[in-house]
mmCIF file of C-alpha atoms in Angstrom:
data_model
loop_
_atom_site.group_PDB
_atom_site.id
_atom_site.type_symbol
_atom_site.label_atom_id
_atom_site.label_comp_id
_atom_site.label_asym_id
_atom_site.label_seq_id
_atom_site.Cartn_x
_atom_site.Cartn_y
_atom_site.Cartn_z
ATOM 1 C CA MET Y 1074 106.716 84.595 104.712
ATOM 2 C CA ARG Y 1075 106.639 88.835 103.401
ATOM 3 C CA ALA Y 1076 103.745 90.533 102.281
ATOM 4 C CA LEU Y 1077 105.686 92.911 100.510
ATOM 5 C CA GLN Y 1078 108.859 91.721 97.535
ATOM 6 C CA ILE Y 1079 110.883 94.495 96.052
ATOM 7 C CA LEU Y 1080 112.372 93.689 93.151
ATOM 8 C CA ALA Y 1081 114.601 96.142 90.163
ATOM 9 C CA GLY Y 1082 115.880 96.901 87.824
ATOM 10 C CA PRO Y 1083 120.116 96.847 87.458
ATOM 11 C CA ARG Y 1084 120.771 100.086 87.210
ATOM 12 C CA ALA Y 1085 118.782 100.560 90.555
ATOM 13 C CA ARG Y 1086 118.847 96.614 92.359
ATOM 14 C CA ALA Y 1087 122.852 97.957 92.137
ATOM 15 C CA ARG Y 1088 122.058 101.921 94.014
ATOM 16 C CA LEU Y 1089 119.626 99.922 96.543
ATOM 17 C CA ALA Y 1090 121.590 97.813 97.602
ATOM 18 C CA ALA Y 1091 124.573 100.372 98.541
ATOM 19 C CA GLU Y 1092 122.633 103.518 99.015
ATOM 20 C CA GLY Y 1093 119.383 101.446 100.690
ATOM 21 C CA LEU Y 1094 116.004 103.575 99.475
ATOM 22 C CA ARG Y 1095 115.512 107.274 100.221
ATOM 23 C CA PRO Y 1096 112.399 109.407 99.003
ATOM 24 C CA ALA Y 1097 114.686 112.803 97.965
ATOM 25 C CA GLN Y 1098 115.411 109.203 95.146
ATOM 26 C CA VAL Y 1099 112.589 109.170 93.427
ATOM 27 C CA ARG Y 1100 111.627 111.221 90.808
ATOM 28 C CA VAL Y 1101 108.465 109.192 89.111
ATOM 29 C CA ILE Y 1102 105.919 107.081 91.085
ATOM 30 C CA PRO Y 1103 104.099 104.841 87.976
ATOM 31 C CA ALA Y 1104 100.332 104.102 88.968
ATOM 32 C CA ALA Y 1105 98.635 100.928 86.449
ATOM 33 C CA ALA Y 1106 95.325 100.439 85.826
ATOM 34 C CA GLY Y 1107 94.194 96.998 87.027
ATOM 35 C CA GLY Y 1108 90.041 98.214 88.487
ATOM 36 C CA PRO Y 1109 90.199 97.145 91.562
ATOM 37 C CA LYS Y 1110 93.545 95.171 91.928
ATOM 38 C CA GLY Y 1111 95.460 98.795 92.820
ATOM 39 C CA LEU Y 1112 92.953 98.382 95.645
ATOM 40 C CA ILE Y 1113 95.753 96.279 96.789
ATOM 41 C CA LEU Y 1114 97.933 99.239 97.266
ATOM 42 C CA ASN Y 1115 96.324 102.170 99.569
ATOM 43 C CA PRO Y 1116 97.597 101.852 102.690
ATOM 44 C CA LEU Y 1117 100.947 102.144 100.796
ATOM 45 C CA ASP Y 1118 100.104 104.702 99.159
ATOM 46 C CA GLN Y 1119 99.387 106.738 102.803
ATOM 47 C CA TYR Y 1120 102.314 106.030 104.451
ATOM 48 C CA VAL Y 1121 104.343 107.336 100.411
ATOM 49 C CA PHE Y 1122 102.461 109.931 99.933
ATOM 50 C CA GLY Y 1123 101.956 111.078 103.508
ATOM 51 C CA GLU Y 1124 105.145 109.993 105.578
ATOM 52 C CA TRP Y 1125 107.399 108.735 103.064
ATOM 53 C CA LEU Y 1126 107.661 111.370 100.620
ATOM 54 C CA PRO Y 1127 107.669 114.620 102.920
ATOM 55 C CA ARG Y 1128 110.285 113.689 104.040
ATOM 56 C CA SER Y 1129 112.191 115.119 100.661
ATOM 57 C CA ARG Y 1130 112.054 118.379 98.480
ATOM 58 C CA GLN Y 1131 112.408 117.329 95.174
ATOM 59 C CA ASP Y 1132 109.353 117.886 92.806
ATOM 60 C CA VAL Y 1133 107.875 113.754 91.471
ATOM 61 C CA HIS Y 1134 105.990 113.197 88.791
ATOM 62 C CA LEU Y 1135 102.739 110.891 89.176
ATOM 63 C CA LEU Y 1136 101.904 109.087 86.401
ATOM 64 C CA GLY Y 1137 97.887 107.350 86.349
ATOM 65 C CA ALA Y 1138 96.044 104.954 83.810
ATOM 66 C CA SER Y 1139 92.486 103.906 84.741
ATOM 67 C CA ILE Y 1140 92.686 103.331 89.108
ATOM 68 C CA GLY Y 1141 96.490 104.715 88.504
ATOM 69 C CA SER Y 1142 95.096 107.939 87.538
ATOM 70 C CA TRP Y 1143 92.864 107.989 90.330
ATOM 71 C CA ARG Y 1144 94.812 107.385 92.515
ATOM 72 C CA MET Y 1145 97.242 110.135 91.687
ATOM 73 C CA ALA Y 1146 95.485 112.676 91.707
ATOM 74 C CA THR Y 1147 93.926 112.169 94.453
ATOM 75 C CA ALA Y 1148 97.512 112.393 95.763
ATOM 76 C CA CYS Y 1149 97.576 115.578 94.741
ATOM 77 C CA LEU Y 1150 95.129 116.559 96.753
ATOM 78 C CA ALA Y 1151 96.801 116.302 99.998
ATOM 79 C CA ARG Y 1152 99.146 119.052 101.549
ATOM 80 C CA SER Y 1153 99.538 117.211 104.663
ATOM 81 C CA GLY Y 1154 100.597 113.344 106.142
ATOM 82 C CA ALA Y 1155 96.647 113.517 108.229
ATOM 83 C CA GLU Y 1156 95.371 114.253 104.815
ATOM 84 C CA ALA Y 1157 96.960 111.930 102.687
ATOM 85 C CA LYS Y 1158 95.269 109.602 104.730
ATOM 86 C CA VAL Y 1159 92.068 111.384 104.820
ATOM 87 C CA GLU Y 1160 91.976 110.811 100.480
ATOM 88 C CA PHE Y 1161 92.918 108.282 100.516
ATOM 89 C CA ALA Y 1162 90.400 106.155 102.451
ATOM 90 C CA ARG Y 1163 87.630 108.746 100.405
ATOM 91 C CA MET Y 1164 88.910 107.247 97.796
ATOM 92 C CA ALA Y 1165 89.146 103.372 98.753
ATOM 93 C CA HIS Y 1166 85.711 103.435 100.031
ATOM 94 C CA GLU Y 1167 84.492 104.945 97.279
ATOM 95 C CA TYR Y 1168 85.326 102.851 94.869
ATOM 96 C CA VAL Y 1169 84.628 99.219 96.709
ATOM 97 C CA HIS Y 1170 81.243 100.198 97.632
ATOM 98 C CA GLN Y 1171 80.743 101.304 93.524
ATOM 99 C CA HIS Y 1172 77.249 99.763 92.890
ATOM 100 C CA TYR Y 1173 75.834 100.476 89.295
ATOM 101 C CA ASP Y 1174 71.120 98.864 89.411
ATOM 102 C CA SER Y 1175 70.520 96.866 86.603
ATOM 103 C CA ASP Y 1176 67.117 94.736 85.473
ATOM 104 C CA PRO Y 1177 67.719 91.356 87.737
ATOM 105 C CA GLY Y 1178 70.310 88.653 85.495
ATOM 106 C CA LYS Y 1179 70.985 92.013 83.571
ATOM 107 C CA ALA Y 1180 74.657 93.572 83.572
ATOM 108 C CA PRO Y 1181 74.704 97.478 83.825
ATOM 109 C CA SER Y 1182 74.778 99.207 80.365
ATOM 110 C CA ALA Y 1183 78.054 101.592 79.685
ATOM 111 C CA ALA Y 1184 75.926 104.914 79.912
ATOM 112 C CA LEU Y 1185 74.923 103.762 83.331
ATOM 113 C CA VAL Y 1186 77.718 103.053 85.000
ATOM 114 C CA SER Y 1187 79.920 106.028 82.998
ATOM 115 C CA ARG Y 1188 77.095 108.445 84.581
ATOM 116 C CA VAL Y 1189 77.019 106.827 87.597
ATOM 117 C CA PHE Y 1190 81.060 107.245 87.918
ATOM 118 C CA GLY Y 1191 81.380 110.689 86.557
ATOM 119 C CA ALA Y 1192 79.410 112.179 89.801
ATOM 120 C CA LYS Y 1193 81.514 110.138 91.577
ATOM 121 C CA LEU Y 1194 84.260 112.410 90.773
ATOM 122 C CA SER Y 1195 82.679 115.529 90.383
ATOM 123 C CA GLU Y 1196 81.780 114.735 93.584
ATOM 124 C CA ILE Y 1197 85.904 113.953 94.754
ATOM 125 C CA PHE Y 1198 87.126 116.664 92.764
ATOM 126 C CA ALA Y 1199 84.863 119.549 90.726
ATOM 127 C CA GLY Y 1200 85.807 123.032 92.300
ATOM 128 C CA ARG Y 1201 89.331 121.027 93.513
ATOM 129 C CA GLU Y 1202 90.366 120.925 90.035
ATOM 130 C CA ALA Y 1203 93.339 124.560 90.729
ATOM 131 C CA GLU Y 1204 94.147 122.661 94.774
ATOM 132 C CA LEU Y 1205 94.874 119.594 92.243
ATOM 133 C CA LEU Y 1206 97.595 121.885 89.474
ATOM 134 C CA SER Y 1207 98.582 123.318 91.989
ATOM 135 C CA HIS Y 1208 100.796 120.645 94.412
ATOM 136 C CA PRO Y 1209 103.993 122.289 95.298
ATOM 137 C CA ARG Y 1210 106.057 119.164 94.420
ATOM 138 C CA LEU Y 1211 104.321 116.648 92.438
ATOM 139 C CA ARG Y 1212 103.665 116.340 88.984
ATOM 140 C CA LEU Y 1213 100.148 115.015 87.172
ATOM 141 C CA HIS Y 1214 100.058 113.047 83.768
ATOM 142 C CA ILE Y 1215 97.101 111.613 83.395
ATOM 143 C CA PHE Y 1216 97.210 108.767 80.303
ATOM 144 C CA THR Y 1217 93.988 108.658 77.710
ATOM 145 C CA SER Y 1218 93.829 105.750 74.798
ATOM 146 C CA ARG Y 1219 92.221 108.793 71.747
ATOM 147 C CA GLY Y 1220 90.883 106.224 68.856
ATOM 148 C CA ARG Y 1221 91.186 106.562 65.025
ATOM 149 C CA HIS Y 1222 89.431 105.987 62.044
ATOM 150 C CA LEU Y 1223 87.025 103.655 62.414
ATOM 151 C CA LEU Y 1224 87.176 104.009 66.619
ATOM 152 C CA ALA Y 1225 87.192 107.252 66.420
ATOM 153 C CA ARG Y 1226 83.588 108.413 67.431
ATOM 154 C CA GLU Y 1227 81.973 105.618 69.329
ATOM 155 C CA SER Y 1228 79.080 103.805 67.632
ATOM 156 C CA ARG Y 1229 77.229 100.230 68.188
ATOM 157 C CA TRP Y 1230 79.355 98.774 64.788
ATOM 158 C CA ARG Y 1231 82.269 101.004 64.614
ATOM 159 C CA THR Y 1232 83.456 100.386 68.022
ATOM 160 C CA PRO Y 1233 83.712 96.094 68.406
ATOM 161 C CA LEU Y 1234 84.940 97.011 64.612
ATOM 162 C CA GLY Y 1235 87.962 98.883 66.216
ATOM 163 C CA TYR Y 1236 88.352 97.260 68.461
ATOM 164 C CA GLY Y 1237 88.894 94.170 66.571
ATOM 165 C CA GLY Y 1238 91.560 95.722 63.993
ATOM 166 C CA ALA Y 1239 93.425 96.937 67.415
ATOM 167 C CA PHE Y 1240 93.486 93.545 68.693
ATOM 168 C CA ALA Y 1241 94.717 92.735 65.108
ATOM 169 C CA ALA Y 1242 97.222 94.990 64.991
ATOM 170 C CA ASN Y 1243 98.668 94.175 67.793
ATOM 171 C CA LEU Y 1244 99.473 90.568 67.441
ATOM 172 C CA LEU Y 1245 101.273 92.112 64.632
ATOM 173 C CA SER Y 1246 103.139 95.021 66.787
ATOM 174 C CA ARG Y 1247 102.556 97.575 69.264
ATOM 175 C CA ARG Y 1248 103.556 100.117 67.246
ATOM 176 C CA ALA Y 1249 100.512 98.899 64.321
ATOM 177 C CA MET Y 1250 98.003 99.470 66.969
ATOM 178 C CA GLY Y 1251 99.106 102.912 67.326
ATOM 179 C CA GLY Y 1252 97.162 103.577 64.064
ATOM 180 C CA TRP Y 1253 93.882 102.882 65.422
ATOM 181 C CA LEU Y 1254 94.724 104.013 68.743
ATOM 182 C CA GLU Y 1255 97.102 106.664 69.584
ATOM 183 C CA ARG Y 1256 98.867 107.596 73.899
ATOM 184 C CA VAL Y 1257 97.139 111.391 74.999
ATOM 185 C CA VAL Y 1258 99.403 112.617 78.276
ATOM 186 C CA PHE Y 1259 97.351 115.152 79.660
ATOM 187 C CA SER Y 1260 100.420 117.027 81.733
ATOM 188 C CA ASP Y 1261 101.037 119.489 84.303
ATOM 189 C CA PRO Y 1262 101.504 122.261 81.864
ATOM 190 C CA ARG Y 1263 104.210 123.727 84.965
ATOM 191 C CA ALA Y 1264 106.371 120.434 83.636
ATOM 192 C CA PRO Y 1265 106.908 117.617 80.822
ATOM 193 C CA LEU Y 1266 107.335 113.832 81.253
ATOM 194 C CA PRO Y 1267 110.588 113.569 81.798
ATOM 195 C CA MET Y 1268 110.678 110.645 79.608
ATOM 196 C CA PRO Y 1269 110.454 110.097 76.082
ATOM 197 C CA LEU Y 1270 107.595 108.625 74.089
ATOM 198 C CA GLN Y 1271 108.581 107.221 71.315
ATOM 199 C CA ASP Y 1272 108.256 103.977 71.569
ATOM 200 C CA TYR Y 1273 103.728 104.407 70.665
ATOM 201 C CA ARG Y 1274 102.022 107.008 69.023
ATOM 202 C CA SER Y 1275 101.649 109.532 71.141
ATOM 203 C CA ARG Y 1276 101.427 113.305 72.062
ATOM 204 C CA GLN Y 1277 100.932 115.291 75.773
ATOM 205 C CA VAL Y 1278 98.746 117.967 76.305
ATOM 206 C CA ALA Y 1279 97.808 120.630 79.226
ATOM 207 C CA LEU Y 1280 96.377 119.813 81.791
ATOM 208 C CA ASN Y 1281 93.532 122.034 82.962
ATOM 209 C CA ALA Y 1282 90.655 122.803 85.503
ATOM 210 C CA LEU Y 1283 88.104 122.401 82.348
ATOM 211 C CA ASN Y 1284 89.907 118.728 81.456
ATOM 212 C CA LEU Y 1285 91.049 117.198 84.313
ATOM 213 C CA GLN Y 1286 88.053 116.170 85.365
ATOM 214 C CA PRO Y 1287 86.472 114.631 81.510
ATOM 215 C CA ALA Y 1288 90.145 113.031 80.800
ATOM 216 C CA LEU Y 1289 90.234 111.160 84.471
ATOM 217 C CA LEU Y 1290 87.205 109.881 83.043
ATOM 218 C CA ALA Y 1291 88.124 109.232 80.343
ATOM 219 C CA SER Y 1292 91.462 107.347 81.802
ATOM 220 C CA CYS Y 1293 88.703 104.758 83.743
ATOM 221 C CA SER Y 1294 86.398 104.008 81.045
ATOM 222 C CA ILE Y 1295 87.105 100.863 80.016
ATOM 223 C CA PRO Y 1296 86.105 100.246 76.520
ATOM 224 C CA PHE Y 1297 82.364 98.099 75.919
ATOM 225 C CA TRP Y 1298 81.644 98.178 79.778
ATOM 226 C CA LEU Y 1299 81.184 102.805 79.969
ATOM 227 C CA LYS Y 1300 81.466 105.086 76.981
ATOM 228 C CA ALA Y 1301 84.652 106.548 75.733
ATOM 229 C CA VAL Y 1302 84.392 110.258 76.826
ATOM 230 C CA HIS Y 1303 84.237 112.822 72.996
ATOM 231 C CA ASP Y 1304 85.904 116.029 72.406
ATOM 232 C CA ILE Y 1305 87.921 117.040 75.601
ATOM 233 C CA ALA Y 1306 88.598 120.419 76.037
ATOM 234 C CA GLY Y 1307 92.139 120.996 74.889
ATOM 235 C CA ALA Y 1308 92.875 118.096 72.566
ATOM 236 C CA PRO Y 1309 92.267 116.715 69.393
ATOM 237 C CA ALA Y 1310 88.789 115.939 68.541
ATOM 238 C CA GLY Y 1311 87.813 112.459 69.624
ATOM 239 C CA ALA Y 1312 87.124 108.993 71.919
ATOM 240 C CA TYR Y 1313 89.442 108.736 74.341
ATOM 241 C CA TRP Y 1314 89.263 106.111 76.436
ATOM 242 C CA ASP Y 1315 91.013 103.892 79.411
ATOM 243 C CA GLY Y 1316 94.546 104.740 79.255
ATOM 244 C CA GLY Y 1317 95.052 100.624 79.861
ATOM 245 C CA ILE Y 1318 94.142 100.016 76.788
ATOM 246 C CA THR Y 1319 97.578 101.677 75.159
ATOM 247 C CA ASP Y 1320 99.362 101.308 78.252
ATOM 248 C CA TYR Y 1321 98.308 98.958 80.628
ATOM 249 C CA HIS Y 1322 101.036 99.551 83.162
ATOM 250 C CA LEU Y 1323 102.776 102.231 82.002
ATOM 251 C CA HIS Y 1324 106.079 100.090 80.390
ATOM 252 C CA LEU Y 1325 107.423 103.549 79.768
ATOM 253 C CA ASP Y 1326 111.350 104.234 78.335
ATOM 254 C CA TYR Y 1327 112.396 105.170 82.816
ATOM 255 C CA ALA Y 1328 115.799 104.603 82.011
ATOM 256 C CA ALA Y 1329 116.339 107.424 79.221
ATOM 257 C CA MET Y 1330 115.553 109.991 81.988
ATOM 258 C CA ALA Y 1331 117.967 112.710 82.361
ATOM 259 C CA GLY Y 1332 120.054 112.177 85.822
ATOM 260 C CA ASP Y 1333 120.341 109.092 87.895
ATOM 261 C CA GLY Y 1334 117.006 109.694 89.762
ATOM 262 C CA LEU Y 1335 114.559 106.194 90.122
ATOM 263 C CA VAL Y 1336 111.191 105.546 90.150
ATOM 264 C CA LEU Y 1337 108.796 103.683 92.809
ATOM 265 C CA TYR Y 1338 106.382 101.923 91.554
ATOM 266 C CA PRO Y 1339 103.877 99.711 93.539
ATOM 267 C CA HIS Y 1340 102.343 97.567 90.919
ATOM 268 C CA PHE Y 1341 99.646 95.023 92.253
ATOM 269 C CA GLN Y 1342 102.151 92.041 90.699
ATOM 270 C CA ARG Y 1343 105.814 91.901 89.251
ATOM 271 C CA GLU Y 1344 106.050 92.207 85.436
ATOM 272 C CA VAL Y 1345 104.876 95.071 83.571
ATOM 273 C CA ILE Y 1346 102.925 94.230 80.373
ATOM 274 C CA PRO Y 1347 102.655 97.416 78.498
ATOM 275 C CA GLY Y 1348 99.259 97.005 77.077
ATOM 276 C CA TRP Y 1349 95.605 95.902 77.891
ATOM 277 C CA LEU Y 1350 95.818 93.612 73.736
ATOM 278 C CA ASP Y 1351 99.046 91.950 75.822
ATOM 279 C CA LYS Y 1352 97.860 90.524 78.793
ATOM 280 C CA GLY Y 1353 98.230 87.204 76.364
ATOM 281 C CA LEU Y 1354 100.399 87.749 74.440
ATOM 282 C CA LYS Y 1355 103.465 86.157 77.245
ATOM 283 C CA GLN Y 1356 106.672 87.259 75.584
ATOM 284 C CA ARG Y 1357 105.653 91.357 76.575
ATOM 285 C CA HIS Y 1358 105.618 90.522 79.228
ATOM 286 C CA ARG Y 1359 109.436 90.096 80.319
ATOM 287 C CA PRO Y 1360 110.980 93.368 81.298
ATOM 288 C CA SER Y 1361 112.943 95.256 79.457
ATOM 289 C CA ARG Y 1362 115.645 98.337 79.100
ATOM 290 C CA PHE Y 1363 113.039 101.028 79.833
ATOM 291 C CA LEU Y 1364 113.379 99.005 83.427
ATOM 292 C CA ASP Y 1365 116.896 99.089 84.735
ATOM 293 C CA ASN Y 1366 116.315 102.366 86.934
ATOM 294 C CA VAL Y 1367 112.938 100.733 88.379
ATOM 295 C CA VAL Y 1368 112.636 99.646 91.771
ATOM 296 C CA LEU Y 1369 109.317 97.296 91.919
ATOM 297 C CA LEU Y 1370 107.010 97.375 94.698
ATOM 298 C CA ALA Y 1371 104.834 93.953 94.516
ATOM 299 C CA PRO Y 1372 103.138 91.574 97.090
ATOM 300 C CA ASN Y 1373 104.345 88.132 97.360
ATOM 301 C CA PRO Y 1374 101.809 85.459 95.705
ATOM 302 C CA ASP Y 1375 102.468 84.167 98.950
ATOM 303 C CA TRP Y 1376 101.034 86.143 100.928
ATOM 304 C CA ILE Y 1377 97.787 86.871 97.909
ATOM 305 C CA LYS Y 1378 96.804 83.088 98.688
ATOM 306 C CA THR Y 1379 95.826 84.279 102.789
ATOM 307 C CA LEU Y 1380 93.555 86.495 101.291
ATOM 308 C CA PRO Y 1381 89.791 86.278 100.296
ATOM 309 C CA ASN Y 1382 88.815 83.934 98.093
ATOM 310 C CA ALA Y 1383 93.242 83.676 97.550
ATOM 311 C CA LYS Y 1384 93.370 87.176 95.249
ATOM 312 C CA LEU Y 1385 93.502 90.199 94.649
ATOM 313 C CA PRO Y 1386 90.120 91.855 94.230
ATOM 314 C CA ASP Y 1387 89.326 91.708 90.486
ATOM 315 C CA ARG Y 1388 86.777 92.691 87.961
ATOM 316 C CA ALA Y 1389 85.377 89.363 88.503
ATOM 317 C CA ASP Y 1390 83.936 89.443 91.528
ATOM 318 C CA PHE Y 1391 81.194 91.450 90.611
ATOM 319 C CA GLN Y 1392 79.804 88.715 89.138
ATOM 320 C CA HIS Y 1393 81.416 86.711 91.079
ATOM 321 C CA PHE Y 1394 78.990 87.952 93.680
ATOM 322 C CA GLY Y 1395 76.317 89.269 91.876
ATOM 323 C CA SER Y 1396 73.504 91.669 93.865
ATOM 324 C CA ASP Y 1397 75.248 90.581 97.214
ATOM 325 C CA LEU Y 1398 77.004 94.495 97.856
ATOM 326 C CA ALA Y 1399 77.432 93.825 101.070
ATOM 327 C CA ALA Y 1400 79.845 90.423 101.116
ATOM 328 C CA ARG Y 1401 81.749 91.773 97.851
ATOM 329 C CA VAL Y 1402 82.107 95.405 99.953
ATOM 330 C CA ALA Y 1403 83.498 93.005 103.058
ATOM 331 C CA ALA Y 1404 85.766 90.511 101.038
ATOM 332 C CA TRP Y 1405 87.418 94.050 99.806
ATOM 333 C CA GLN Y 1406 87.695 95.729 102.247
ATOM 334 C CA ARG Y 1407 89.745 92.655 103.969
ATOM 335 C CA ALA Y 1408 91.565 92.690 101.632
ATOM 336 C CA ILE Y 1409 93.008 96.320 102.331
ATOM 337 C CA ALA Y 1410 93.009 95.700 105.426
ATOM 338 C CA GLU Y 1411 95.776 92.998 105.223
ATOM 339 C CA SER Y 1412 97.530 95.203 103.130
ATOM 340 C CA GLN Y 1413 99.080 97.318 106.305
ATOM 341 C CA ARG Y 1414 101.368 94.358 106.086
ATOM 342 C CA LEU Y 1415 102.647 95.990 102.680
ATOM 343 C CA ARG Y 1416 102.881 98.882 103.933
ATOM 344 C CA ASP Y 1417 104.398 98.171 106.996
ATOM 345 C CA GLU Y 1418 107.031 96.239 105.663
ATOM 346 C CA PHE Y 1419 108.666 99.141 103.371
ATOM 347 C CA ALA Y 1420 108.873 101.270 106.000
ATOM 348 C CA ALA Y 1421 111.049 98.784 107.385
ATOM 349 C CA ALA Y 1422 113.239 98.463 104.477
ATOM 350 C CA CYS Y 1423 113.696 101.622 103.955
ATOM 351 C CA GLU Y 1424 115.518 102.265 107.560
ATOM 352 C CA GLN Y 1425 117.918 99.900 106.326
ATOM 353 C CA GLY Y 1426 121.473 100.990 105.213
ATOM 354 C CA SER Y 1427 121.031 98.663 101.798
ATOM 355 C CA ILE Y 1428 118.407 96.822 100.377
ATOM 356 C CA GLU Y 1429 119.068 93.183 98.543
ATOM 357 C CA ALA Y 1430 116.225 93.786 96.126
ATOM 358 C CA LEU Y 1431 114.583 90.554 93.450
ATOM 359 C CA PRO Y 1432 115.284 91.080 90.243
ATOM 360 C CA LEU Y 1433 112.684 92.833 88.943
#
């Protein structure tokens, strides 16, 4: 049984069959929201950014929401294979060992989680902003969700009412949700996103040393679990939340990119769901023409059943393991160790002159 599935849109599938997959073909790497599920990609990240991608020379755009933004920011800290291994191993360690003290039987407050998590991001990235934003090849784009109207500010009554409105609007149409939440992308000022953002209400803001950490924290700030980040430097005033709300799996119009570059998408599932509120709307889980040039790497569902608790690590594990931090850490670390197979099978596939990918 293989651990890795390689899926591709029509244009990408034809190219893989004719040429195989080479690092010089890749122009964009997205990284989805999804919390602990993203840990399963850690060995693959180490290989892609530490060994495989450095065999090429072109600029590559890294797009991240929530944990995906942390993964992609981590990639920008590395300048060698050894550094990539160290940085991604550190990220996995810090994510796996996160713990928030609270009274017995009570969930930690959003304020506590924001404070502890923000301090951890500061510990990793503070003083390294210039290093991250000067990577010679990688161009970082951090996706956030900015509240509008009731959601323009966070409060005890405005936030639940506002998200109720966003939920109802999203049922009507994804575009309608733009009345409540807009996509704000904090982008490397050296290069704009290579694809249009006309599918949803959007704006771009230049990343700099002042707004890098607040943008990262905002991109990871799940409503009600963490506090919103307000009034980020250089960006429109307002409350900023998790980028996964508007762009859960970054289902963007990659097919509209100029040129013949491919999108390499290491993902934890085969579906590319547009927004977090679309999780229950199965009709929005289908692939679209946007993904015609996407190569998606996903774990085999049968292989996932061999992992601890027969599933990927996920946010429910915080409740499942409760105060037993050691048990949760052990389960997540074993899942990461097992996912070395994803790395090995991807490396082997890239040595082939032709790849028969599954339809996306």
